[in-house]
Amino acid sequence: MASLSCPECDAGIALPSDSVQGEIVACPDCGQSYELRESDGAFTLQAAETVGEDWGE
Ligand SMILES: [Zn+2]
């Protein structure tokens, strides 16, 4: 399973093997939400746009 480091707190965020671009993942440590972006076969994290959305914490 791949994982990425949270840009905010550097905690590890595990990525399911079936992750797809556009999927929203949340940091287990600081709770920040990110959208997965795929670039050259590797995923990067982009801070999720939550304007006007309530994800129901
Ligand atoms: Zn974090």
PDB file of N, CA and C and ligand atoms in Angstrom:
ATOM      1  N   MET A   1       0.844  -1.203   0.000  1.00  0.00           N
ATOM      2  CA  MET A   1       0.000   0.000   0.000  1.00  0.00           C
ATOM      3  C   MET A   1       0.874   1.246   0.000  1.00  0.00           C
ATOM      4  N   ALA A   2       0.563   2.143  -0.878  1.00  0.00           N
ATOM      5  CA  ALA A   2       1.332   3.381  -0.946  1.00  0.00           C
ATOM      6  C   ALA A   2       0.894   4.332   0.157  1.00  0.00           C
ATOM      7  N   SER A   3       1.734   5.253   0.450  1.00  0.00           N
ATOM      8  CA  SER A   3       1.371   6.285   1.402  1.00  0.00           C
ATOM      9  C   SER A   3       2.066   7.583   1.032  1.00  0.00           C
ATOM     10  N   LEU A   4       1.488   8.672   1.482  1.00  0.00           N
ATOM     11  CA  LEU A   4       2.057   9.991   1.240  1.00  0.00           C
ATOM     12  C   LEU A   4       2.188  10.701   2.579  1.00  0.00           C
ATOM     13  N   SER A   5       3.051  11.695   2.615  1.00  0.00           N
ATOM     14  CA  SER A   5       3.194  12.473   3.838  1.00  0.00           C
ATOM     15  C   SER A   5       2.289  13.689   3.786  1.00  0.00           C
ATOM     16  N   CYS A   6       1.609  13.936   4.891  1.00  0.00           N
ATOM     17  CA  CYS A   6       0.734  15.093   4.978  1.00  0.00           C
ATOM     18  C   CYS A   6       1.558  16.380   4.864  1.00  0.00           C
ATOM     19  N   PRO A   7       1.175  17.264   3.930  1.00  0.00           N
ATOM     20  CA  PRO A   7       1.909  18.529   3.788  1.00  0.00           C
ATOM     21  C   PRO A   7       1.800  19.418   5.023  1.00  0.00           C
ATOM     22  N   GLU A   8       0.767  19.228   5.807  1.00  0.00           N
ATOM     23  CA  GLU A   8       0.554  20.066   6.984  1.00  0.00           C
ATOM     24  C   GLU A   8       1.344  19.601   8.190  1.00  0.00           C
ATOM     25  N   CYS A   9       1.293  18.318   8.474  1.00  0.00           N
ATOM     26  CA  CYS A   9       1.892  17.831   9.723  1.00  0.00           C
ATOM     27  C   CYS A   9       2.884  16.695   9.520  1.00  0.00           C
ATOM     28  N   ASP A  10       3.062  16.264   8.248  1.00  0.00           N
ATOM     29  CA  ASP A  10       4.055  15.240   7.920  1.00  0.00           C
ATOM     30  C   ASP A  10       3.693  13.849   8.411  1.00  0.00           C
ATOM     31  N   ALA A  11       2.458  13.663   8.828  1.00  0.00           N
ATOM     32  CA  ALA A  11       2.023  12.319   9.192  1.00  0.00           C
ATOM     33  C   ALA A  11       1.833  11.489   7.921  1.00  0.00           C
ATOM     34  N   GLY A  12       1.908  10.189   8.058  1.00  0.00           N
ATOM     35  CA  GLY A  12       1.717   9.317   6.909  1.00  0.00           C
ATOM     36  C   GLY A  12       0.238   9.130   6.614  1.00  0.00           C
ATOM     37  N   ILE A  13      -0.129   9.283   5.344  1.00  0.00           N
ATOM     38  CA  ILE A  13      -1.511   9.052   4.928  1.00  0.00           C
ATOM     39  C   ILE A  13      -1.498   7.843   3.999  1.00  0.00           C
ATOM     40  N   ALA A  14      -2.122   6.761   4.436  1.00  0.00           N
ATOM     41  CA  ALA A  14      -2.140   5.534   3.653  1.00  0.00           C
ATOM     42  C   ALA A  14      -3.113   5.668   2.480  1.00  0.00           C
ATOM     43  N   LEU A  15      -2.698   5.174   1.334  1.00  0.00           N
ATOM     44  CA  LEU A  15      -3.555   5.213   0.154  1.00  0.00           C
ATOM     45  C   LEU A  15      -3.992   3.807  -0.205  1.00  0.00           C
ATOM     46  N   PRO A  16      -5.300   3.573  -0.279  1.00  0.00           N
ATOM     47  CA  PRO A  16      -5.781   2.266  -0.728  1.00  0.00           C
ATOM     48  C   PRO A  16      -5.251   1.962  -2.128  1.00  0.00           C
ATOM     49  N   SER A  17      -5.054   0.699  -2.415  1.00  0.00           N
ATOM     50  CA  SER A  17      -4.477   0.311  -3.705  1.00  0.00           C
ATOM     51  C   SER A  17      -5.390   0.675  -4.868  1.00  0.00           C
ATOM     52  N   ASP A  18      -6.674   0.895  -4.562  1.00  0.00           N
ATOM     53  CA  ASP A  18      -7.605   1.237  -5.635  1.00  0.00           C
ATOM     54  C   ASP A  18      -7.902   2.737  -5.669  1.00  0.00           C
ATOM     55  N   SER A  19      -6.994   3.522  -5.102  1.00  0.00           N
ATOM     56  CA  SER A  19      -7.180   4.966  -5.107  1.00  0.00           C
ATOM     57  C   SER A  19      -7.225   5.485  -6.538  1.00  0.00           C
ATOM     58  N   VAL A  20      -8.041   6.496  -6.743  1.00  0.00           N
ATOM     59  CA  VAL A  20      -8.154   7.100  -8.061  1.00  0.00           C
ATOM     60  C   VAL A  20      -8.016   8.611  -7.937  1.00  0.00           C
ATOM     61  N   GLN A  21      -7.642   9.224  -9.043  1.00  0.00           N
ATOM     62  CA  GLN A  21      -7.528  10.677  -9.037  1.00  0.00           C
ATOM     63  C   GLN A  21      -8.865  11.299  -8.668  1.00  0.00           C
ATOM     64  N   GLY A  22      -8.791  12.337  -7.857  1.00  0.00           N
ATOM     65  CA  GLY A  22     -10.013  13.032  -7.458  1.00  0.00           C
ATOM     66  C   GLY A  22     -10.583  12.522  -6.154  1.00  0.00           C
ATOM     67  N   GLU A  23     -10.056  11.386  -5.674  1.00  0.00           N
ATOM     68  CA  GLU A  23     -10.534  10.851  -4.414  1.00  0.00           C
ATOM     69  C   GLU A  23     -10.104  11.770  -3.261  1.00  0.00           C
ATOM     70  N   ILE A  24     -10.978  11.883  -2.279  1.00  0.00           N
ATOM     71  CA  ILE A  24     -10.671  12.705  -1.123  1.00  0.00           C
ATOM     72  C   ILE A  24     -10.132  11.819  -0.008  1.00  0.00           C
ATOM     73  N   VAL A  25      -8.965  12.201   0.494  1.00  0.00           N
ATOM     74  CA  VAL A  25      -8.390  11.479   1.627  1.00  0.00           C
ATOM     75  C   VAL A  25      -8.179  12.470   2.766  1.00  0.00           C
ATOM     76  N   ALA A  26      -8.261  11.985   3.971  1.00  0.00           N
ATOM     77  CA  ALA A  26      -8.086  12.856   5.128  1.00  0.00           C
ATOM     78  C   ALA A  26      -6.884  12.395   5.939  1.00  0.00           C
ATOM     79  N   CYS A  27      -6.129  13.349   6.418  1.00  0.00           N
ATOM     80  CA  CYS A  27      -4.999  13.029   7.282  1.00  0.00           C
ATOM     81  C   CYS A  27      -5.527  12.495   8.611  1.00  0.00           C
ATOM     82  N   PRO A  28      -5.029  11.333   9.066  1.00  0.00           N
ATOM     83  CA  PRO A  28      -5.505  10.756  10.329  1.00  0.00           C
ATOM     84  C   PRO A  28      -5.029  11.548  11.546  1.00  0.00           C
ATOM     85  N   ASP A  29      -4.056  12.396  11.331  1.00  0.00           N
ATOM     86  CA  ASP A  29      -3.471  13.132  12.451  1.00  0.00           C
ATOM     87  C   ASP A  29      -4.097  14.514  12.618  1.00  0.00           C
ATOM     88  N   CYS A  30      -4.029  15.349  11.567  1.00  0.00           N
ATOM     89  CA  CYS A  30      -4.529  16.720  11.684  1.00  0.00           C
ATOM     90  C   CYS A  30      -5.924  16.894  11.082  1.00  0.00           C
ATOM     91  N   GLY A  31      -6.384  15.888  10.343  1.00  0.00           N
ATOM     92  CA  GLY A  31      -7.748  15.947   9.838  1.00  0.00           C
ATOM     93  C   GLY A  31      -7.931  16.740   8.561  1.00  0.00           C
ATOM     94  N   GLN A  32      -6.852  17.287   8.019  1.00  0.00           N
ATOM     95  CA  GLN A  32      -6.961  18.046   6.776  1.00  0.00           C
ATOM     96  C   GLN A  32      -7.364  17.110   5.636  1.00  0.00           C
ATOM     97  N   SER A  33      -8.259  17.585   4.788  1.00  0.00           N
ATOM     98  CA  SER A  33      -8.687  16.785   3.643  1.00  0.00           C
ATOM     99  C   SER A  33      -7.889  17.165   2.400  1.00  0.00           C
ATOM    100  N   TYR A  34      -7.576  16.146   1.613  1.00  0.00           N
ATOM    101  CA  TYR A  34      -6.820  16.368   0.387  1.00  0.00           C
ATOM    102  C   TYR A  34      -7.472  15.619  -0.757  1.00  0.00           C
ATOM    103  N   GLU A  35      -7.288  16.187  -1.936  1.00  0.00           N
ATOM    104  CA  GLU A  35      -7.736  15.515  -3.146  1.00  0.00           C
ATOM    105  C   GLU A  35      -6.521  14.888  -3.813  1.00  0.00           C
ATOM    106  N   LEU A  36      -6.671  13.649  -4.245  1.00  0.00           N
ATOM    107  CA  LEU A  36      -5.568  12.975  -4.923  1.00  0.00           C
ATOM    108  C   LEU A  36      -5.435  13.477  -6.350  1.00  0.00           C
ATOM    109  N   ARG A  37      -4.233  13.803  -6.715  1.00  0.00           N
ATOM    110  CA  ARG A  37      -3.926  14.170  -8.097  1.00  0.00           C
ATOM    111  C   ARG A  37      -2.859  13.212  -8.586  1.00  0.00           C
ATOM    112  N   GLU A  38      -3.073  12.699  -9.777  1.00  0.00           N
ATOM    113  CA  GLU A  38      -2.102  11.770 -10.329  1.00  0.00           C
ATOM    114  C   GLU A  38      -1.225  12.492 -11.343  1.00  0.00           C
ATOM    115  N   SER A  39       0.065  12.274 -11.209  1.00  0.00           N
ATOM    116  CA  SER A  39       1.014  12.895 -12.122  1.00  0.00           C
ATOM    117  C   SER A  39       2.120  11.906 -12.435  1.00  0.00           C
ATOM    118  N   ASP A  40       2.237  11.528 -13.708  1.00  0.00           N
ATOM    119  CA  ASP A  40       3.268  10.571 -14.120  1.00  0.00           C
ATOM    120  C   ASP A  40       3.223   9.290 -13.302  1.00  0.00           C
ATOM    121  N   GLY A  41       2.021   8.823 -13.005  1.00  0.00           N
ATOM    122  CA  GLY A  41       1.860   7.559 -12.319  1.00  0.00           C
ATOM    123  C   GLY A  41       2.040   7.630 -10.819  1.00  0.00           C
ATOM    124  N   ALA A  42       2.284   8.832 -10.301  1.00  0.00           N
ATOM    125  CA  ALA A  42       2.438   8.979  -8.857  1.00  0.00           C
ATOM    126  C   ALA A  42       1.385   9.948  -8.334  1.00  0.00           C
ATOM    127  N   PHE A  43       0.896   9.681  -7.151  1.00  0.00           N
ATOM    128  CA  PHE A  43      -0.112  10.544  -6.560  1.00  0.00           C
ATOM    129  C   PHE A  43       0.522  11.683  -5.779  1.00  0.00           C
ATOM    130  N   THR A  44      -0.109  12.827  -5.859  1.00  0.00           N
ATOM    131  CA  THR A  44       0.257  13.945  -5.000  1.00  0.00           C
ATOM    132  C   THR A  44      -1.001  14.396  -4.273  1.00  0.00           C
ATOM    133  N   LEU A  45      -0.815  15.164  -3.225  1.00  0.00           N
ATOM    134  CA  LEU A  45      -1.944  15.642  -2.434  1.00  0.00           C
ATOM    135  C   LEU A  45      -2.186  17.116  -2.699  1.00  0.00           C
ATOM    136  N   GLN A  46      -3.447  17.425  -2.960  1.00  0.00           N
ATOM    137  CA  GLN A  46      -3.833  18.812  -3.151  1.00  0.00           C
ATOM    138  C   GLN A  46      -4.891  19.128  -2.111  1.00  0.00           C
ATOM    139  N   ALA A  47      -4.716  20.210  -1.385  1.00  0.00           N
ATOM    140  CA  ALA A  47      -5.707  20.579  -0.370  1.00  0.00           C
ATOM    141  C   ALA A  47      -7.093  20.615  -1.007  1.00  0.00           C
ATOM    142  N   ALA A  48      -8.020  19.910  -0.401  1.00  0.00           N
ATOM    143  CA  ALA A  48      -9.354  19.789  -0.982  1.00  0.00           C
ATOM    144  C   ALA A  48     -10.100  21.109  -0.885  1.00  0.00           C
ATOM    145  N   GLU A  49     -10.826  21.404  -1.950  1.00  0.00           N
ATOM    146  CA  GLU A  49     -11.671  22.591  -1.954  1.00  0.00           C
ATOM    147  C   GLU A  49     -12.964  22.250  -1.227  1.00  0.00           C
ATOM    148  N   THR A  50     -13.140  22.864  -0.085  1.00  0.00           N
ATOM    149  CA  THR A  50     -14.332  22.539   0.698  1.00  0.00           C
ATOM    150  C   THR A  50     -15.275  23.728   0.799  1.00  0.00           C
ATOM    151  N   VAL A  51     -15.025  24.753  -0.002  1.00  0.00           N
ATOM    152  CA  VAL A  51     -15.879  25.934   0.027  1.00  0.00           C
ATOM    153  C   VAL A  51     -17.298  25.553  -0.375  1.00  0.00           C
ATOM    154  N   GLY A  52     -18.223  25.871   0.490  1.00  0.00           N
ATOM    155  CA  GLY A  52     -19.614  25.579   0.199  1.00  0.00           C
ATOM    156  C   GLY A  52     -19.997  24.147   0.462  1.00  0.00           C
ATOM    157  N   GLU A  53     -19.056  23.375   0.970  1.00  0.00           N
ATOM    158  CA  GLU A  53     -19.351  21.981   1.256  1.00  0.00           C
ATOM    159  C   GLU A  53     -19.203  21.723   2.754  1.00  0.00           C
ATOM    160  N   ASP A  54     -20.043  20.903   3.266  1.00  0.00           N
ATOM    161  CA  ASP A  54     -19.919  20.480   4.650  1.00  0.00           C
ATOM    162  C   ASP A  54     -19.769  18.973   4.663  1.00  0.00           C
ATOM    163  N   TRP A  55     -18.599  18.516   5.015  1.00  0.00           N
ATOM    164  CA  TRP A  55     -18.323  17.078   4.965  1.00  0.00           C
ATOM    165  C   TRP A  55     -18.807  16.359   6.218  1.00  0.00           C
ATOM    166  N   GLY A  56     -19.453  17.082   7.104  1.00  0.00           N
ATOM    167  CA  GLY A  56     -20.080  16.425   8.243  1.00  0.00           C
ATOM    168  C   GLY A  56     -19.111  15.834   9.233  1.00  0.00           C
ATOM    169  N   GLU A  57     -18.245  16.641   9.756  1.00  0.00           N
ATOM    170  CA  GLU A  57     -17.291  16.121  10.723  1.00  0.00           C
ATOM    171  C   GLU A  57     -17.990  15.638  11.986  1.00  0.00           C
TER     172      GLU A  57
HETATM  173 ZN    ZN B   1      -1.807  16.050   8.731  1.00  0.00          ZN
END
